[in-house]
Coordinates of C-alpha atoms in Angstrom, one line a residue:
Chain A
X1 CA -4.6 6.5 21.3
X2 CA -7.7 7.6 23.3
X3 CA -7.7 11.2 22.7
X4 CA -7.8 11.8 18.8
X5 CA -8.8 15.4 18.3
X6 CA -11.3 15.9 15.4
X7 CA -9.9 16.7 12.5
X8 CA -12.2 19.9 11.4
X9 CA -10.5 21.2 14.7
X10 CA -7.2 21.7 12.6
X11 CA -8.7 23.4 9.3
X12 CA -8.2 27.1 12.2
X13 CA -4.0 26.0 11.2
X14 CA -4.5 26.3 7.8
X15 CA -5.2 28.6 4.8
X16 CA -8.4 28.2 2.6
X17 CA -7.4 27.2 -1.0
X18 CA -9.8 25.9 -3.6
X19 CA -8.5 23.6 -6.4
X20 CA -9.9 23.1 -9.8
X21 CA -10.5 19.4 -11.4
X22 CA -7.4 18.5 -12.7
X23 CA -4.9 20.7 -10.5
X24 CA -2.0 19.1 -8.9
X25 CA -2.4 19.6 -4.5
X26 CA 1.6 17.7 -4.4
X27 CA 4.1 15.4 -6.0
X28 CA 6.9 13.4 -4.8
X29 CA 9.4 12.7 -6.9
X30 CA 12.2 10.0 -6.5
X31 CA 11.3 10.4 -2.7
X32 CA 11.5 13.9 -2.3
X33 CA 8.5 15.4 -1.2
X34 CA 7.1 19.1 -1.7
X35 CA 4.8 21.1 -0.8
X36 CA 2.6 21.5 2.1
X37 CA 0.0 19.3 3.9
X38 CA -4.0 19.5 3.3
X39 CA -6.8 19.3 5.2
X40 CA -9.5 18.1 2.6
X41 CA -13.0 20.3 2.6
X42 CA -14.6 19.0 0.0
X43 CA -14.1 17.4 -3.3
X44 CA -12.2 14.0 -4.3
X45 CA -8.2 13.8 -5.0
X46 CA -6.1 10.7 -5.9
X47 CA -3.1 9.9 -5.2
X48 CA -1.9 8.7 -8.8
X49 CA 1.1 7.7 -10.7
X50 CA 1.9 8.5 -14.2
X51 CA 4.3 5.3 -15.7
X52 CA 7.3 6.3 -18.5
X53 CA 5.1 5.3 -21.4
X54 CA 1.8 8.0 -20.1
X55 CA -0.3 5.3 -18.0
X56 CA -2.1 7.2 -15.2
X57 CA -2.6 4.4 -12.0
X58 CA -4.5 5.9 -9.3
X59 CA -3.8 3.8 -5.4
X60 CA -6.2 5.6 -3.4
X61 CA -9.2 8.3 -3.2
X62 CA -9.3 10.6 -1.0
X63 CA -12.7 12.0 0.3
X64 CA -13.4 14.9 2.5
X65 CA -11.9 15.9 6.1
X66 CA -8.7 13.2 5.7
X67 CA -5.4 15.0 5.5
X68 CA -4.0 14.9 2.1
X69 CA -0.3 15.0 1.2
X70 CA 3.4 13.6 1.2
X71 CA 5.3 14.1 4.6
X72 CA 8.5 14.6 4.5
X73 CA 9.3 11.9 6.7
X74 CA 9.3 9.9 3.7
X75 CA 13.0 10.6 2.9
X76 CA 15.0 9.2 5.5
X77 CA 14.2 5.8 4.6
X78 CA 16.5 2.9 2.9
X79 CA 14.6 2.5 -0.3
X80 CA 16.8 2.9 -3.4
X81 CA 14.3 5.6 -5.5
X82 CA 16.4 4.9 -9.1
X83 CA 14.1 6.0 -12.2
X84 CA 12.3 8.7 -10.7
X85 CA 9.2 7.3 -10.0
X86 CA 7.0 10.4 -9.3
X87 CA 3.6 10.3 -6.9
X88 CA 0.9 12.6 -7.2
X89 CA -2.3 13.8 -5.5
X90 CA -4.7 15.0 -8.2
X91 CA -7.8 16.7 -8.0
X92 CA -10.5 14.6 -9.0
X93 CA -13.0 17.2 -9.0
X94 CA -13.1 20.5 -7.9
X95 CA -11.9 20.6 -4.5
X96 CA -11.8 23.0 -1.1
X97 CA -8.7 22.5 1.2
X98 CA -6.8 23.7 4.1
X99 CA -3.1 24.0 3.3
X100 CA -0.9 23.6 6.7
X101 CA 2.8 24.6 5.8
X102 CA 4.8 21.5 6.4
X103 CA 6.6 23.5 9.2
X104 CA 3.3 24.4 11.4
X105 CA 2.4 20.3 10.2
X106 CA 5.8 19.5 12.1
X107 CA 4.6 21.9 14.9
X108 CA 1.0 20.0 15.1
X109 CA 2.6 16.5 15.1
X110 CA 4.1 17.8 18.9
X111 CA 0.4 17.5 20.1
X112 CA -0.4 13.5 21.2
X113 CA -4.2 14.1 19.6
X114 CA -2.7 15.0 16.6
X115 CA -0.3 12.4 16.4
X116 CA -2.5 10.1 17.1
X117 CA -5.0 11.2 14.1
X118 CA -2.3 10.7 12.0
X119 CA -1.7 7.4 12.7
X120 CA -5.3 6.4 12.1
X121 CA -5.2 8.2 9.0
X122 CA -2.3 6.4 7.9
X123 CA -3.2 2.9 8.9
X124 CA -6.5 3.3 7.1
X125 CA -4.2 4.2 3.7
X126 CA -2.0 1.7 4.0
X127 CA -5.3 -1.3 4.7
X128 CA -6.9 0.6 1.7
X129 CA -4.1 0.0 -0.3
X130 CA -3.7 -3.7 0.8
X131 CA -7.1 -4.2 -0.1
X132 CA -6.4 -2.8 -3.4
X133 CA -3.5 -4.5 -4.2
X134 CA -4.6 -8.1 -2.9
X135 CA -7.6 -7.3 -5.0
X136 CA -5.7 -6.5 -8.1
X137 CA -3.6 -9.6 -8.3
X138 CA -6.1 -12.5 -6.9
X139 CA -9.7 -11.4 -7.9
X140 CA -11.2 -11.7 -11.6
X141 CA -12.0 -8.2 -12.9
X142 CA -16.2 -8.8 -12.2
X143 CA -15.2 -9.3 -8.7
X144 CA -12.5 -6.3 -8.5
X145 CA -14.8 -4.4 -10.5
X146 CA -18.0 -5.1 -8.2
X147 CA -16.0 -4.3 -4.9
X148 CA -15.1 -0.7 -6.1
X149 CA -18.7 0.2 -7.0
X150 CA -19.5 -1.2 -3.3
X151 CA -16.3 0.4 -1.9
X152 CA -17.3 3.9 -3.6
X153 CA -20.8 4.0 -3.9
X154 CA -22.5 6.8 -1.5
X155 CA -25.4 6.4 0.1
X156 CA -27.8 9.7 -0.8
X157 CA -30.5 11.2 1.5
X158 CA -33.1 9.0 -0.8
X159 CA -31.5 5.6 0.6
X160 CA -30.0 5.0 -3.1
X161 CA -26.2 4.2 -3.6
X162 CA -24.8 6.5 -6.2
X163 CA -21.8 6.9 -7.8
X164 CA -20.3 10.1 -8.3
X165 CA -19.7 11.1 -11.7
X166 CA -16.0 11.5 -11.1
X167 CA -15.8 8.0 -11.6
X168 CA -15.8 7.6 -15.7
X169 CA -14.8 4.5 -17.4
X170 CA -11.8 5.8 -18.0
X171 CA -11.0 7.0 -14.2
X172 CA -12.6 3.4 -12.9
X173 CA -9.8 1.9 -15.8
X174 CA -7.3 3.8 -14.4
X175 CA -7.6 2.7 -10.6
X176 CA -8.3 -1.6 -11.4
X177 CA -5.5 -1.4 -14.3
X178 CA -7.7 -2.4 -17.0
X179 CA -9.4 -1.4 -20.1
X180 CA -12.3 1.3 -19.9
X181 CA -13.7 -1.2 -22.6
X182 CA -13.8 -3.7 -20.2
X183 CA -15.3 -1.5 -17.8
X184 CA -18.4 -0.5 -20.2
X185 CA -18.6 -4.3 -21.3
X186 CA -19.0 -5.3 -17.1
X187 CA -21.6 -2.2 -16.7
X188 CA -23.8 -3.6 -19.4
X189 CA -23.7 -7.4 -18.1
X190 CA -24.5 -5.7 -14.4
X191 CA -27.2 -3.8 -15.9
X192 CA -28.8 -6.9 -18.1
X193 CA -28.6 -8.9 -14.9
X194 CA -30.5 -6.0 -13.0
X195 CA -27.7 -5.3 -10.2
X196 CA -27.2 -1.9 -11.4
X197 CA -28.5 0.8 -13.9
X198 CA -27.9 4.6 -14.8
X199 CA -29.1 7.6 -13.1
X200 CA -28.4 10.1 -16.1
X201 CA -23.8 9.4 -16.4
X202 CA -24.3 8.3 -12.9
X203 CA -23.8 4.0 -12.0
X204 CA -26.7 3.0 -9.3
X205 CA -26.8 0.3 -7.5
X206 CA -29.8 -1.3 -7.3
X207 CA -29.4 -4.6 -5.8
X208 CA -26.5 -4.5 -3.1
X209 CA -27.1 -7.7 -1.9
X210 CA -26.4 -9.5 -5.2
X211 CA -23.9 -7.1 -5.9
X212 CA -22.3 -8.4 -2.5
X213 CA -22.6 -12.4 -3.8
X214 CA -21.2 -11.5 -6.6
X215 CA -17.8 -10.5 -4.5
X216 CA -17.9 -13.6 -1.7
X217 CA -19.4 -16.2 -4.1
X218 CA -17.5 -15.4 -6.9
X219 CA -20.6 -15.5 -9.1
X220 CA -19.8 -16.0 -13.3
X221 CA -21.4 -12.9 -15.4
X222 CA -20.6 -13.2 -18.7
X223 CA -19.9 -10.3 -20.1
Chain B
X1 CA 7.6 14.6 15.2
X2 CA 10.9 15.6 16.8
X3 CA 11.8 13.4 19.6
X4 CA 11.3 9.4 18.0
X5 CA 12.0 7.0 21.0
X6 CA 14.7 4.3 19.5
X7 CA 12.6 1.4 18.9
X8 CA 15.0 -0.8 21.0
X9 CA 14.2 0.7 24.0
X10 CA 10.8 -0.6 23.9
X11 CA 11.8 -4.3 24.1
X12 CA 11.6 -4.0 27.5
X13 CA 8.0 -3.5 27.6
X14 CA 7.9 -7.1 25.6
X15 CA 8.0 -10.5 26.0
X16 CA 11.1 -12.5 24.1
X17 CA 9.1 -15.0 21.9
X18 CA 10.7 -16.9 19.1
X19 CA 9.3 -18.2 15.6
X20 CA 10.5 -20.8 13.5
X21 CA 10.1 -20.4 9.7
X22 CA 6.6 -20.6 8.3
X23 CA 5.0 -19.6 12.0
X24 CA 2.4 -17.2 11.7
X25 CA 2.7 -14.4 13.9
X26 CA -0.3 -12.3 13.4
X27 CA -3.7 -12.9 11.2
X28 CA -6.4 -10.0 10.0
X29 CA -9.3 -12.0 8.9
X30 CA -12.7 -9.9 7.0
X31 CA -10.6 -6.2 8.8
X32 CA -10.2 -8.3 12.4
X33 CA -7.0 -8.4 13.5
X34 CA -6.4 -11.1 16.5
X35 CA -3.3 -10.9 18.6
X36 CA -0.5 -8.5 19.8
X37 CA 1.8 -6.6 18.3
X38 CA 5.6 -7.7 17.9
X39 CA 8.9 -6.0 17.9
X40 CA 10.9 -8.2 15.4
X41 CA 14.5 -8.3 17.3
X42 CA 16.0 -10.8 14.4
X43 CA 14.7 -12.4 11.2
X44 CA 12.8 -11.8 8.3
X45 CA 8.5 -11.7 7.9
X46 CA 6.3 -11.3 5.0
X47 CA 3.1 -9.4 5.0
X48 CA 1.1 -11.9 2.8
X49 CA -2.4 -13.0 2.0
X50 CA -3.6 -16.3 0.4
X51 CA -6.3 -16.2 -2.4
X52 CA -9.3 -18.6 -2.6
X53 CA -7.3 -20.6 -5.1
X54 CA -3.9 -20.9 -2.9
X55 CA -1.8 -18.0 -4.6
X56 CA 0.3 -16.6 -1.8
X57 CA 0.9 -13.0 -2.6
X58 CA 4.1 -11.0 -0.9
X59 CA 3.6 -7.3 0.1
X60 CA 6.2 -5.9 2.5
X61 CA 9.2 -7.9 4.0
X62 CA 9.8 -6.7 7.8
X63 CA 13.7 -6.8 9.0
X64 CA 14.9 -6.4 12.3
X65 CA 13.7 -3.7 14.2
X66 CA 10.4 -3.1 13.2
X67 CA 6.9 -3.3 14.5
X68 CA 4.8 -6.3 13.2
X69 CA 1.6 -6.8 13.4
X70 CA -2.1 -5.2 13.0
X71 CA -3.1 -3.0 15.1
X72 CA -6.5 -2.9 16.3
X73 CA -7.0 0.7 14.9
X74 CA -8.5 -1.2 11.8
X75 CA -11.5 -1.9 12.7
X76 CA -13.2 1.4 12.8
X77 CA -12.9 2.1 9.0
X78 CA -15.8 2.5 6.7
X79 CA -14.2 -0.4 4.5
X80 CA -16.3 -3.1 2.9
X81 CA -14.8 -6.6 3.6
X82 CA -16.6 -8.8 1.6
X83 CA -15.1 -12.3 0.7
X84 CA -13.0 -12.4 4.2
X85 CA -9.6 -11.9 2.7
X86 CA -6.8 -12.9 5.0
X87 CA -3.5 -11.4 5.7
X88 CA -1.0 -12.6 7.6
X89 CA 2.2 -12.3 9.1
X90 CA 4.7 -15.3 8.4
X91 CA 8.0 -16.0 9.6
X92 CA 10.2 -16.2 6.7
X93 CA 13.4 -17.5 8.8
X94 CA 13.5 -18.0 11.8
X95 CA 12.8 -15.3 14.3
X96 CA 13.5 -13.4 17.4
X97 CA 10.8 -11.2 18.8
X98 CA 9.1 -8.9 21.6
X99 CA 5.2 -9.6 22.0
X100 CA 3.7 -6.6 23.2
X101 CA 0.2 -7.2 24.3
X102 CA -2.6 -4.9 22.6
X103 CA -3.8 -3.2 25.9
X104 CA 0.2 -2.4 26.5
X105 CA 0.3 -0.9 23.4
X106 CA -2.3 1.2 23.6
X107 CA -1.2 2.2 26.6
X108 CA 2.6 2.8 24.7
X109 CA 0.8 4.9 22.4
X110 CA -0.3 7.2 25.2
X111 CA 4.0 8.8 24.9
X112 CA 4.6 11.2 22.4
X113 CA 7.3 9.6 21.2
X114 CA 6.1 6.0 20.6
X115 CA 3.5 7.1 18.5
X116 CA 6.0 9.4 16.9
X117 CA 7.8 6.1 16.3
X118 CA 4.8 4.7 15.1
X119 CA 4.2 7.3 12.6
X120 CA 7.4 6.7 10.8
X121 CA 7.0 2.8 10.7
X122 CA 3.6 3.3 8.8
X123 CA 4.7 5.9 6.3
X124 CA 7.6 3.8 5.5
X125 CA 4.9 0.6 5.2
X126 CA 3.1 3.0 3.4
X127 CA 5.8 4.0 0.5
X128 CA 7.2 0.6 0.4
X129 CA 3.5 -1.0 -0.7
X130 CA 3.0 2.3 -3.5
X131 CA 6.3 1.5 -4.6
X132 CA 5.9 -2.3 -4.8
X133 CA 2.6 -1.4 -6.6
X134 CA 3.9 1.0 -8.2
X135 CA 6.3 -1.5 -10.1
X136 CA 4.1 -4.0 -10.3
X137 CA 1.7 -2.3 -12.4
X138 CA 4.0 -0.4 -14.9
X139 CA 7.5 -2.4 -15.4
X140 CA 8.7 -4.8 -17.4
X141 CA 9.2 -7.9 -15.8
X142 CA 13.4 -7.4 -15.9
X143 CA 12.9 -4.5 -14.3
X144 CA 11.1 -5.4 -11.1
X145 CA 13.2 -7.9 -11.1
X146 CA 16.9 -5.6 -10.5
X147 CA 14.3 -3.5 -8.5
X148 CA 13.7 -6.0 -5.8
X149 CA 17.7 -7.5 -6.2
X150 CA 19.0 -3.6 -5.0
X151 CA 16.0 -3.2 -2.8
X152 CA 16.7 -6.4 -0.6
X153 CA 20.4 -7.2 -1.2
X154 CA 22.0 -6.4 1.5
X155 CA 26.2 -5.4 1.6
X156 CA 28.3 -7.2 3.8
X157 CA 31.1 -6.8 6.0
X158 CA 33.3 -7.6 2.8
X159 CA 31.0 -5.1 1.1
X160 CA 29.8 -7.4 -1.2
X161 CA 26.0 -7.3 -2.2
X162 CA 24.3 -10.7 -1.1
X163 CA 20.2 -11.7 -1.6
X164 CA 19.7 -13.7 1.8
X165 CA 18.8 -17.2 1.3
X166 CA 15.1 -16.8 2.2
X167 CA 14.5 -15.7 -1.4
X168 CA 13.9 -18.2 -3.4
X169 CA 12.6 -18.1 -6.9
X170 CA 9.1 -19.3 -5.2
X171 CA 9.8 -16.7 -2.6
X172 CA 10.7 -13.9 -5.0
X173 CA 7.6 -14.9 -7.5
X174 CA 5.3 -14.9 -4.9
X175 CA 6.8 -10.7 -4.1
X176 CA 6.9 -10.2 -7.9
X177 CA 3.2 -11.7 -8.9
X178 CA 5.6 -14.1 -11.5
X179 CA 6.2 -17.7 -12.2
X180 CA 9.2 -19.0 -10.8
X181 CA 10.2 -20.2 -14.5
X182 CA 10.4 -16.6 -15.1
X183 CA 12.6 -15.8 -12.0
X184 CA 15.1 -18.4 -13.4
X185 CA 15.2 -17.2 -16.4
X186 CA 16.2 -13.5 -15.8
X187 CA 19.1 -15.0 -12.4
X188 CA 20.2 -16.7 -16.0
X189 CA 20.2 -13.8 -18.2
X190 CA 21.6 -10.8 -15.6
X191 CA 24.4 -14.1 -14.9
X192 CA 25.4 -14.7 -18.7
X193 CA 25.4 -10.7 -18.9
X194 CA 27.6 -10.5 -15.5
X195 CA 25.6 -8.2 -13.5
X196 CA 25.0 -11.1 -10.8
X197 CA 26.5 -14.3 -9.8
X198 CA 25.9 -16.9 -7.2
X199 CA 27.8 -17.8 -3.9
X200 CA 26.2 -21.3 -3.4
X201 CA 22.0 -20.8 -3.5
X202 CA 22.9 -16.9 -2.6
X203 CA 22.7 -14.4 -5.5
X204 CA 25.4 -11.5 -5.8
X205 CA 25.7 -8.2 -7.4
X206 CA 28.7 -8.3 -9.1
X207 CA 28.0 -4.9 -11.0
X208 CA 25.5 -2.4 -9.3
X209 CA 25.8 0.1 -11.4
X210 CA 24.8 -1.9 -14.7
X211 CA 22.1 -3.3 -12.2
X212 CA 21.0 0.7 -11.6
X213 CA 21.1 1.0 -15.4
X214 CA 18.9 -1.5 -16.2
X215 CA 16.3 -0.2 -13.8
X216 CA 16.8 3.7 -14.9
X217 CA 16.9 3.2 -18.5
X218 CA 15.3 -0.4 -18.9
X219 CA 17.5 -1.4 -20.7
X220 CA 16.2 -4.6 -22.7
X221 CA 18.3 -7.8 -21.9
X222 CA 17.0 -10.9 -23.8
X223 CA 16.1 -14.2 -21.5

């Protein structure tokens, strides 16, 4: 675990592809995987469901240089996969990869550095994911809601923490499983209380600390 | 990827501990993980968390054969914890295991094929938690229910299909984010309907295909 080779060392194994907002990168359906592995350039994706009745509910983000994809290591395992349930990694926006061929992936996964990268990457998923779920079933939506502005909020050159305008109401709905009503209603108590305001479609935070109290101390908003 | 050590060659490199039910074997407080990492030999855990108002919350059982534990990898992400959420790692019954100590693991982690190992355990973590989320998001209540019934049941010698003991309806609501009101009712619907039965506090699949069915089709039973 002490020689993790840098990931941008790999994007030499792999073709240049480019992805448009809204393009599928891989699915995996029932537990079958396809397709080929990623290296991730540029650009958001999310790994998303889509339920029987058309509800889109997006797990994770992923953000540049993290490898992107299903492995197909994922079908040996003893989980009964009845109704299909079908995984996807969407482009969020517009995106630049490297596509490794799942064969050359199985080639790389020989080297210890690479091996190793790949558990890091999927140790950080699977805590992400934790996170996520603990947070959806135990925190009230201000608090679930605050965390994923602080979670997903990039720091610019400036010093200010922006959020990128892939995150709508709508996309923000999609990943804490609520209403993009609700979402709109929480931005508007944030902004009256003076935690956050707009930066043209753009959510700024603009007092992280009391963002942060909001979170430990479980501070009441009404909104 | 293609020579995976059998993970019951590592034992040696252990130390035999055992747990009695409700022991804690490993904690990650605020993204710090204390303690070593465990090869469960016999037994079932729970990866759990408790919420600031005493909900337990049930992510992934661990069977036999498994790593257990958090590995100090976690640390290094860019990951906000805020509110010092807890997980843990609870014996469910009582327990037979191999301690490995952190440094020796790291150390372990230096062969090709432990880490190879390691892969596999956390994409199988991995697709176990999207799939419990998964569920938990988008089905009906029934649903989850049959889900977790074929998911955990395990066949016997006689072939039958039998829930171990450690799942309770507490147990089971605290996996399924339900009441255990609710639990009871459906063991008393998928019974009147014969699809399940009980051998003393155990509950059987009597009929795993109409079990299947009403996972596949959701089929609406009343209870």
């Amino acid at each position: 675990m002490h020689t993790t080779v840098d990931i941008t060392e790999l994007l030499q194994y792999g073709e240049r592809v480019t992805f448009k907002k809204g393009d599928c990168l891989a699915t995996s359906i029932a537990g079958e995987s396809n397709g080929d592995i990623f290296i991730l350039s540029s650009g958001i994706c999310a790994l998303s469901s889509i339920s029987l009745d058309g509800k889109e509910t997006t797990y994770l983000y992923f953000k540049r240089e993290q490898f992107v994809g299903f492995t197909s290591l994922m079908t040996t395992f003893n989980l009964n996969y009845y109704g299909k349930k079908t995984f996807s990694i969407i482009a969020k926006t517009p995106c630049v990869a490297y596509r490794i061929s799942n064969r050359s992936f199985q080639e790389l996964l020989g080297f210890p550095s690479i091996t190793a990268l790949m558990v890091n990457t999927l140790t950080e998923n699977l805590v992400y994911l934790m996170e996520h779920f603990h947070s959806s079933k135990n925190e009230p939506a201000l608090v679930q809601f605050s965390r994923f502005l602080m979670d997903q909020a990039e720091q610019e050159p400036s010093g200010e923490l922006l959020l990128d305008t892939v995150f709508t109401y709508q996309e923000i709905a999609s990943y804490l499983g609520m209403h993009s009503v609700t979402i709109a209603r929480m931005v508007k108590a944030l902004r009256e209380e003076g935690l956050i305001d707009k930066v043209g479609h753009q959510i700024r935070i603009i007092n992280p600390q009391k963002m942060t109290n909001l979170i430990t101390e479980e501070q009441k908003i009404d909104y």
